[in-house]
Amino acid sequence: MRNVSERDGRRRLSAQERRHQIVESARAVFLRQGYAGTRTREIAEQAGITEAFLYRFFDSKQDLYKASVVEPMRELVAELQATANGIGASDFRGREVLRQVNQMLARFMDESAPFLAALWLRELGRGRVFYQEELRPLLGKPLNSVISKITGWNAPADEHSLIFAAMVGTHVAIAMDAMLRGERLDARRTADQLTQLFADGVPPSVAESLVEFSR
């Protein structure tokens, strides 16, 4: 007699596994079609389930969108907050913490680049809301906390805003460049290079070349 936990030769997924599968399927469909062009029926088909079964796990397309985009960012925020909380420990050095933050951002942006590109290039209105209500609030506070603890610099809000834009914007641009060239980002190497740039500035040889070029 066939085990009741199997159907058509496949193991029946637990509720947690099924939810994860639906989230991954939703992310894939959102990537292809954008938020406005996606239907929950298509997400269900991608996951190999019925639309009615999908609604046992999620109440709406908006809930699916949040689960496939916001939750991964919250995981990143938890890592950033843990890093910020550990900066005061004796075995932490500012430069190494900055490198860790850069590596986390590089990894996250590399994984998110296709979705962010689809969102910002195809659906600017929703992309603007996403940035203002989700991305910036989620990342802004822990990043500013890390910067303050590393430097001891209690900068005014507008200067923190500029630092946030420069740091996150740099990572977004690098990840987009890698995606458009059909390559995966080397998060460790990117983190090393950006940490050197942020901590030490442009190397003298490069700075001299830029001066010569501008003449």
PDB file of C-alpha atoms in Angstrom:
ATOM      1  CA  MET A   1       0.000   0.000   0.000  1.00  0.00           C
ATOM      2  CA  ARG A   2       1.347   3.424  -0.965  1.00  0.00           C
ATOM      3  CA  ASN A   3       2.346   5.705   1.912  1.00  0.00           C
ATOM      4  CA  VAL A   4      -0.330   8.373   2.456  1.00  0.00           C
ATOM      5  CA  SER A   5       2.403  11.017   2.692  1.00  0.00           C
ATOM      6  CA  GLU A   6       3.178  10.469  -0.992  1.00  0.00           C
ATOM      7  CA  ARG A   7       1.192  11.429  -4.065  1.00  0.00           C
ATOM      8  CA  ASP A   8       2.202  10.420  -7.575  1.00  0.00           C
ATOM      9  CA  GLY A   9       5.573   9.302  -6.242  1.00  0.00           C
ATOM     10  CA  ARG A  10       6.324  12.630  -4.579  1.00  0.00           C
ATOM     11  CA  ARG A  11       6.613  13.393  -0.880  1.00  0.00           C
ATOM     12  CA  ARG A  12       3.854  15.624   0.404  1.00  0.00           C
ATOM     13  CA  LEU A  13       5.308  18.946   1.495  1.00  0.00           C
ATOM     14  CA  SER A  14       4.884  20.243   5.006  1.00  0.00           C
ATOM     15  CA  ALA A  15       3.003  23.506   5.436  1.00  0.00           C
ATOM     16  CA  GLN A  16       6.289  25.372   5.921  1.00  0.00           C
ATOM     17  CA  GLU A  17       7.829  23.812   2.816  1.00  0.00           C
ATOM     18  CA  ARG A  18       4.721  24.537   0.763  1.00  0.00           C
ATOM     19  CA  ARG A  19       4.680  28.157   1.874  1.00  0.00           C
ATOM     20  CA  HIS A  20       8.326  28.517   0.886  1.00  0.00           C
ATOM     21  CA  GLN A  21       7.582  26.974  -2.513  1.00  0.00           C
ATOM     22  CA  ILE A  22       4.715  29.423  -3.087  1.00  0.00           C
ATOM     23  CA  VAL A  23       6.893  32.390  -2.117  1.00  0.00           C
ATOM     24  CA  GLU A  24       9.638  31.286  -4.515  1.00  0.00           C
ATOM     25  CA  SER A  25       7.074  30.807  -7.273  1.00  0.00           C
ATOM     26  CA  ALA A  26       5.582  34.233  -6.602  1.00  0.00           C
ATOM     27  CA  ARG A  27       9.013  35.831  -6.837  1.00  0.00           C
ATOM     28  CA  ALA A  28       9.636  34.149 -10.194  1.00  0.00           C
ATOM     29  CA  VAL A  29       6.316  35.335 -11.645  1.00  0.00           C
ATOM     30  CA  PHE A  30       6.728  38.881 -10.303  1.00  0.00           C
ATOM     31  CA  LEU A  31      10.147  38.962 -11.958  1.00  0.00           C
ATOM     32  CA  ARG A  32       8.756  37.988 -15.330  1.00  0.00           C
ATOM     33  CA  GLN A  33       5.612  40.063 -15.337  1.00  0.00           C
ATOM     34  CA  GLY A  34       5.826  42.759 -12.690  1.00  0.00           C
ATOM     35  CA  TYR A  35       3.298  43.302  -9.917  1.00  0.00           C
ATOM     36  CA  ALA A  36       0.497  44.712 -12.094  1.00  0.00           C
ATOM     37  CA  GLY A  37       0.826  41.960 -14.693  1.00  0.00           C
ATOM     38  CA  THR A  38       0.781  39.092 -12.203  1.00  0.00           C
ATOM     39  CA  ARG A  39      -2.309  37.081 -11.252  1.00  0.00           C
ATOM     40  CA  THR A  40      -2.526  34.748  -8.278  1.00  0.00           C
ATOM     41  CA  ARG A  41      -3.703  32.015 -10.664  1.00  0.00           C
ATOM     42  CA  GLU A  42      -0.368  32.241 -12.482  1.00  0.00           C
ATOM     43  CA  ILE A  43       1.533  32.001  -9.208  1.00  0.00           C
ATOM     44  CA  ALA A  44      -0.477  28.905  -8.306  1.00  0.00           C
ATOM     45  CA  GLU A  45       0.314  27.345 -11.696  1.00  0.00           C
ATOM     46  CA  GLN A  46       4.007  28.112 -11.210  1.00  0.00           C
ATOM     47  CA  ALA A  47       3.853  26.355  -7.823  1.00  0.00           C
ATOM     48  CA  GLY A  48       1.930  23.387  -9.233  1.00  0.00           C
ATOM     49  CA  ILE A  49      -1.124  23.923  -7.030  1.00  0.00           C
ATOM     50  CA  THR A  50      -4.643  25.254  -7.425  1.00  0.00           C
ATOM     51  CA  GLU A  51      -5.473  28.888  -6.793  1.00  0.00           C
ATOM     52  CA  ALA A  52      -7.894  27.836  -4.046  1.00  0.00           C
ATOM     53  CA  PHE A  53      -5.097  25.942  -2.288  1.00  0.00           C
ATOM     54  CA  LEU A  54      -2.807  28.975  -2.587  1.00  0.00           C
ATOM     55  CA  TYR A  55      -5.351  31.047  -0.664  1.00  0.00           C
ATOM     56  CA  ARG A  56      -4.980  28.726   2.320  1.00  0.00           C
ATOM     57  CA  PHE A  57      -1.546  30.301   2.794  1.00  0.00           C
ATOM     58  CA  PHE A  58      -1.972  33.876   1.530  1.00  0.00           C
ATOM     59  CA  ASP A  59      -5.008  36.147   1.517  1.00  0.00           C
ATOM     60  CA  SER A  60      -4.021  38.297  -1.449  1.00  0.00           C
ATOM     61  CA  LYS A  61      -1.473  39.084  -4.131  1.00  0.00           C
ATOM     62  CA  GLN A  62      -0.226  41.924  -1.927  1.00  0.00           C
ATOM     63  CA  ASP A  63       0.521  39.435   0.847  1.00  0.00           C
ATOM     64  CA  LEU A  64       2.484  37.321  -1.616  1.00  0.00           C
ATOM     65  CA  TYR A  65       4.388  40.374  -2.779  1.00  0.00           C
ATOM     66  CA  LYS A  66       5.360  41.267   0.778  1.00  0.00           C
ATOM     67  CA  ALA A  67       6.405  37.709   1.571  1.00  0.00           C
ATOM     68  CA  SER A  68       8.581  37.400  -1.529  1.00  0.00           C
ATOM     69  CA  VAL A  69      10.253  40.805  -1.213  1.00  0.00           C
ATOM     70  CA  VAL A  70       9.980  42.301   2.263  1.00  0.00           C
ATOM     71  CA  GLU A  71      10.769  39.198   4.318  1.00  0.00           C
ATOM     72  CA  PRO A  72      14.225  38.684   2.745  1.00  0.00           C
ATOM     73  CA  MET A  73      14.981  42.330   3.495  1.00  0.00           C
ATOM     74  CA  ARG A  74      13.929  41.878   7.094  1.00  0.00           C
ATOM     75  CA  GLU A  75      16.403  39.012   7.355  1.00  0.00           C
ATOM     76  CA  LEU A  76      19.113  41.353   6.088  1.00  0.00           C
ATOM     77  CA  VAL A  77      18.047  43.981   8.612  1.00  0.00           C
ATOM     78  CA  ALA A  78      18.319  41.428  11.421  1.00  0.00           C
ATOM     79  CA  GLU A  79      21.901  40.693  10.313  1.00  0.00           C
ATOM     80  CA  LEU A  80      22.734  44.390  10.154  1.00  0.00           C
ATOM     81  CA  GLN A  81      21.267  45.000  13.596  1.00  0.00           C
ATOM     82  CA  ALA A  82      23.243  42.082  15.035  1.00  0.00           C
ATOM     83  CA  THR A  83      26.387  43.534  13.474  1.00  0.00           C
ATOM     84  CA  ALA A  84      25.644  46.982  14.886  1.00  0.00           C
ATOM     85  CA  ASN A  85      25.038  45.528  18.355  1.00  0.00           C
ATOM     86  CA  GLY A  86      28.366  43.692  18.262  1.00  0.00           C
ATOM     87  CA  ILE A  87      30.504  46.640  17.247  1.00  0.00           C
ATOM     88  CA  GLY A  88      31.258  47.572  20.842  1.00  0.00           C
ATOM     89  CA  ALA A  89      32.862  44.188  21.529  1.00  0.00           C
ATOM     90  CA  SER A  90      36.633  44.211  21.972  1.00  0.00           C
ATOM     91  CA  ASP A  91      37.243  41.867  19.043  1.00  0.00           C
ATOM     92  CA  PHE A  92      35.443  44.122  16.559  1.00  0.00           C
ATOM     93  CA  ARG A  93      37.313  46.638  14.450  1.00  0.00           C
ATOM     94  CA  GLY A  94      35.507  49.320  12.513  1.00  0.00           C
ATOM     95  CA  ARG A  95      37.006  48.427   9.151  1.00  0.00           C
ATOM     96  CA  GLU A  96      36.113  44.749   9.489  1.00  0.00           C
ATOM     97  CA  VAL A  97      32.546  45.599  10.482  1.00  0.00           C
ATOM     98  CA  LEU A  98      32.283  47.890   7.461  1.00  0.00           C
ATOM     99  CA  ARG A  99      33.500  45.024   5.282  1.00  0.00           C
ATOM    100  CA  GLN A 100      30.873  42.708   6.787  1.00  0.00           C
ATOM    101  CA  VAL A 101      28.139  45.254   6.103  1.00  0.00           C
ATOM    102  CA  ASN A 102      29.342  45.698   2.524  1.00  0.00           C
ATOM    103  CA  GLN A 103      29.392  41.947   2.009  1.00  0.00           C
ATOM    104  CA  MET A 104      25.843  41.565   3.339  1.00  0.00           C
ATOM    105  CA  LEU A 105      24.619  44.381   1.092  1.00  0.00           C
ATOM    106  CA  ALA A 106      26.459  42.987  -1.943  1.00  0.00           C
ATOM    107  CA  ARG A 107      24.979  39.531  -1.419  1.00  0.00           C
ATOM    108  CA  PHE A 108      21.478  40.885  -0.907  1.00  0.00           C
ATOM    109  CA  MET A 109      21.569  43.240  -3.903  1.00  0.00           C
ATOM    110  CA  ASP A 110      22.960  40.489  -6.138  1.00  0.00           C
ATOM    111  CA  GLU A 111      20.053  38.223  -5.216  1.00  0.00           C
ATOM    112  CA  SER A 112      17.487  41.032  -5.507  1.00  0.00           C
ATOM    113  CA  ALA A 113      18.786  42.798  -8.632  1.00  0.00           C
ATOM    114  CA  PRO A 114      16.404  41.135 -11.128  1.00  0.00           C
ATOM    115  CA  PHE A 115      13.362  41.974  -9.022  1.00  0.00           C
ATOM    116  CA  LEU A 116      14.492  45.510  -8.259  1.00  0.00           C
ATOM    117  CA  ALA A 117      15.204  46.128 -11.938  1.00  0.00           C
ATOM    118  CA  ALA A 118      11.747  44.911 -12.936  1.00  0.00           C
ATOM    119  CA  LEU A 119      10.125  46.978 -10.215  1.00  0.00           C
ATOM    120  CA  TRP A 120      11.950  50.247 -10.823  1.00  0.00           C
ATOM    121  CA  LEU A 121      12.158  50.074 -14.612  1.00  0.00           C
ATOM    122  CA  ARG A 122       8.711  48.665 -15.390  1.00  0.00           C
ATOM    123  CA  GLU A 123       6.575  49.971 -12.529  1.00  0.00           C
ATOM    124  CA  LEU A 124       8.054  53.255 -11.392  1.00  0.00           C
ATOM    125  CA  GLY A 125       5.072  54.267  -9.264  1.00  0.00           C
ATOM    126  CA  ARG A 126       5.101  51.045  -7.251  1.00  0.00           C
ATOM    127  CA  GLY A 127       8.886  51.130  -7.206  1.00  0.00           C
ATOM    128  CA  ARG A 128       8.832  54.585  -5.641  1.00  0.00           C
ATOM    129  CA  VAL A 129       6.393  53.440  -2.961  1.00  0.00           C
ATOM    130  CA  PHE A 130       8.480  50.327  -2.358  1.00  0.00           C
ATOM    131  CA  TYR A 131      11.647  52.384  -1.887  1.00  0.00           C
ATOM    132  CA  GLN A 132      10.041  55.004   0.369  1.00  0.00           C
ATOM    133  CA  GLU A 133       7.916  52.677   2.500  1.00  0.00           C
ATOM    134  CA  GLU A 134       9.913  49.456   2.555  1.00  0.00           C
ATOM    135  CA  LEU A 135      13.556  49.584   1.454  1.00  0.00           C
ATOM    136  CA  ARG A 136      14.684  52.865   2.979  1.00  0.00           C
ATOM    137  CA  PRO A 137      12.931  52.454   6.371  1.00  0.00           C
ATOM    138  CA  LEU A 138      14.115  48.845   6.697  1.00  0.00           C
ATOM    139  CA  LEU A 139      17.756  49.541   5.881  1.00  0.00           C
ATOM    140  CA  GLY A 140      18.175  53.171   6.941  1.00  0.00           C
ATOM    141  CA  LYS A 141      18.187  52.839  10.726  1.00  0.00           C
ATOM    142  CA  PRO A 142      20.562  49.848  11.064  1.00  0.00           C
ATOM    143  CA  LEU A 143      22.947  51.247   8.440  1.00  0.00           C
ATOM    144  CA  ASN A 144      23.063  54.625  10.157  1.00  0.00           C
ATOM    145  CA  SER A 145      23.637  52.850  13.471  1.00  0.00           C
ATOM    146  CA  VAL A 146      26.582  50.930  12.013  1.00  0.00           C
ATOM    147  CA  ILE A 147      28.087  54.095  10.511  1.00  0.00           C
ATOM    148  CA  SER A 148      27.714  56.015  13.786  1.00  0.00           C
ATOM    149  CA  LYS A 149      29.306  53.259  15.867  1.00  0.00           C
ATOM    150  CA  ILE A 150      32.206  52.798  13.469  1.00  0.00           C
ATOM    151  CA  THR A 151      33.038  56.485  13.147  1.00  0.00           C
ATOM    152  CA  GLY A 152      31.694  57.919  16.406  1.00  0.00           C
ATOM    153  CA  TRP A 153      30.158  60.587  14.212  1.00  0.00           C
ATOM    154  CA  ASN A 154      26.668  61.771  15.147  1.00  0.00           C
ATOM    155  CA  ALA A 155      25.876  63.389  11.826  1.00  0.00           C
ATOM    156  CA  PRO A 156      22.712  65.398  11.206  1.00  0.00           C
ATOM    157  CA  ALA A 157      19.835  63.578   9.535  1.00  0.00           C
ATOM    158  CA  ASP A 158      20.438  65.072   6.096  1.00  0.00           C
ATOM    159  CA  GLU A 159      24.072  63.932   6.098  1.00  0.00           C
ATOM    160  CA  HIS A 160      23.082  60.434   7.213  1.00  0.00           C
ATOM    161  CA  SER A 161      20.573  60.451   4.359  1.00  0.00           C
ATOM    162  CA  LEU A 162      23.331  61.269   1.881  1.00  0.00           C
ATOM    163  CA  ILE A 163      25.598  58.532   3.257  1.00  0.00           C
ATOM    164  CA  PHE A 164      22.735  56.026   3.058  1.00  0.00           C
ATOM    165  CA  ALA A 165      21.991  56.975  -0.557  1.00  0.00           C
ATOM    166  CA  ALA A 166      25.669  56.769  -1.522  1.00  0.00           C
ATOM    167  CA  MET A 167      26.226  53.395   0.141  1.00  0.00           C
ATOM    168  CA  VAL A 168      23.036  51.648  -0.969  1.00  0.00           C
ATOM    169  CA  GLY A 169      23.069  53.320  -4.387  1.00  0.00           C
ATOM    170  CA  THR A 170      26.595  52.079  -5.024  1.00  0.00           C
ATOM    171  CA  HIS A 171      25.596  48.512  -4.212  1.00  0.00           C
ATOM    172  CA  VAL A 172      22.471  48.723  -6.384  1.00  0.00           C
ATOM    173  CA  ALA A 173      24.475  50.043  -9.356  1.00  0.00           C
ATOM    174  CA  ILE A 174      27.161  47.349  -9.039  1.00  0.00           C
ATOM    175  CA  ALA A 175      24.557  44.576  -8.773  1.00  0.00           C
ATOM    176  CA  MET A 176      22.618  45.920 -11.769  1.00  0.00           C
ATOM    177  CA  ASP A 177      25.810  46.136 -13.815  1.00  0.00           C
ATOM    178  CA  ALA A 178      26.650  42.498 -13.041  1.00  0.00           C
ATOM    179  CA  MET A 179      23.102  41.378 -13.867  1.00  0.00           C
ATOM    180  CA  LEU A 180      23.042  43.210 -17.221  1.00  0.00           C
ATOM    181  CA  ARG A 181      26.398  41.636 -18.122  1.00  0.00           C
ATOM    182  CA  GLY A 182      24.973  38.218 -17.304  1.00  0.00           C
ATOM    183  CA  GLU A 183      27.320  37.647 -14.379  1.00  0.00           C
ATOM    184  CA  ARG A 184      26.917  36.875 -10.694  1.00  0.00           C
ATOM    185  CA  LEU A 185      28.484  39.254  -8.239  1.00  0.00           C
ATOM    186  CA  ASP A 186      31.426  38.142  -6.119  1.00  0.00           C
ATOM    187  CA  ALA A 187      30.136  39.510  -2.800  1.00  0.00           C
ATOM    188  CA  ARG A 188      33.409  39.027  -0.916  1.00  0.00           C
ATOM    189  CA  ARG A 189      35.571  40.726  -3.555  1.00  0.00           C
ATOM    190  CA  THR A 190      33.059  43.552  -3.965  1.00  0.00           C
ATOM    191  CA  ALA A 191      32.985  44.080  -0.201  1.00  0.00           C
ATOM    192  CA  ASP A 192      36.791  44.249  -0.017  1.00  0.00           C
ATOM    193  CA  GLN A 193      36.982  46.814  -2.816  1.00  0.00           C
ATOM    194  CA  LEU A 194      34.169  49.012  -1.496  1.00  0.00           C
ATOM    195  CA  THR A 195      35.531  48.908   2.042  1.00  0.00           C
ATOM    196  CA  GLN A 196      38.868  50.171   0.763  1.00  0.00           C
ATOM    197  CA  LEU A 197      37.099  52.898  -1.210  1.00  0.00           C
ATOM    198  CA  PHE A 198      34.850  53.995   1.671  1.00  0.00           C
ATOM    199  CA  ALA A 199      37.596  53.802   4.303  1.00  0.00           C
ATOM    200  CA  ASP A 200      40.614  55.125   2.377  1.00  0.00           C
ATOM    201  CA  GLY A 201      39.119  57.029  -0.523  1.00  0.00           C
ATOM    202  CA  VAL A 202      40.308  56.890  -4.113  1.00  0.00           C
ATOM    203  CA  PRO A 203      43.908  55.581  -4.372  1.00  0.00           C
ATOM    204  CA  PRO A 204      46.417  58.371  -5.171  1.00  0.00           C
ATOM    205  CA  SER A 205      47.349  56.833  -8.529  1.00  0.00           C
ATOM    206  CA  VAL A 206      43.703  56.812  -9.612  1.00  0.00           C
ATOM    207  CA  ALA A 207      43.113  60.317  -8.278  1.00  0.00           C
ATOM    208  CA  GLU A 208      46.094  61.609 -10.259  1.00  0.00           C
ATOM    209  CA  SER A 209      44.776  59.942 -13.410  1.00  0.00           C
ATOM    210  CA  LEU A 210      41.381  61.566 -12.911  1.00  0.00           C
ATOM    211  CA  VAL A 211      42.980  64.973 -12.491  1.00  0.00           C
ATOM    212  CA  GLU A 212      44.976  64.498 -15.686  1.00  0.00           C
ATOM    213  CA  PHE A 213      41.878  63.338 -17.552  1.00  0.00           C
ATOM    214  CA  SER A 214      39.862  66.389 -16.463  1.00  0.00           C
ATOM    215  CA  ARG A 215      42.453  68.871 -17.722  1.00  0.00           C
TER     216      ARG A 215
END
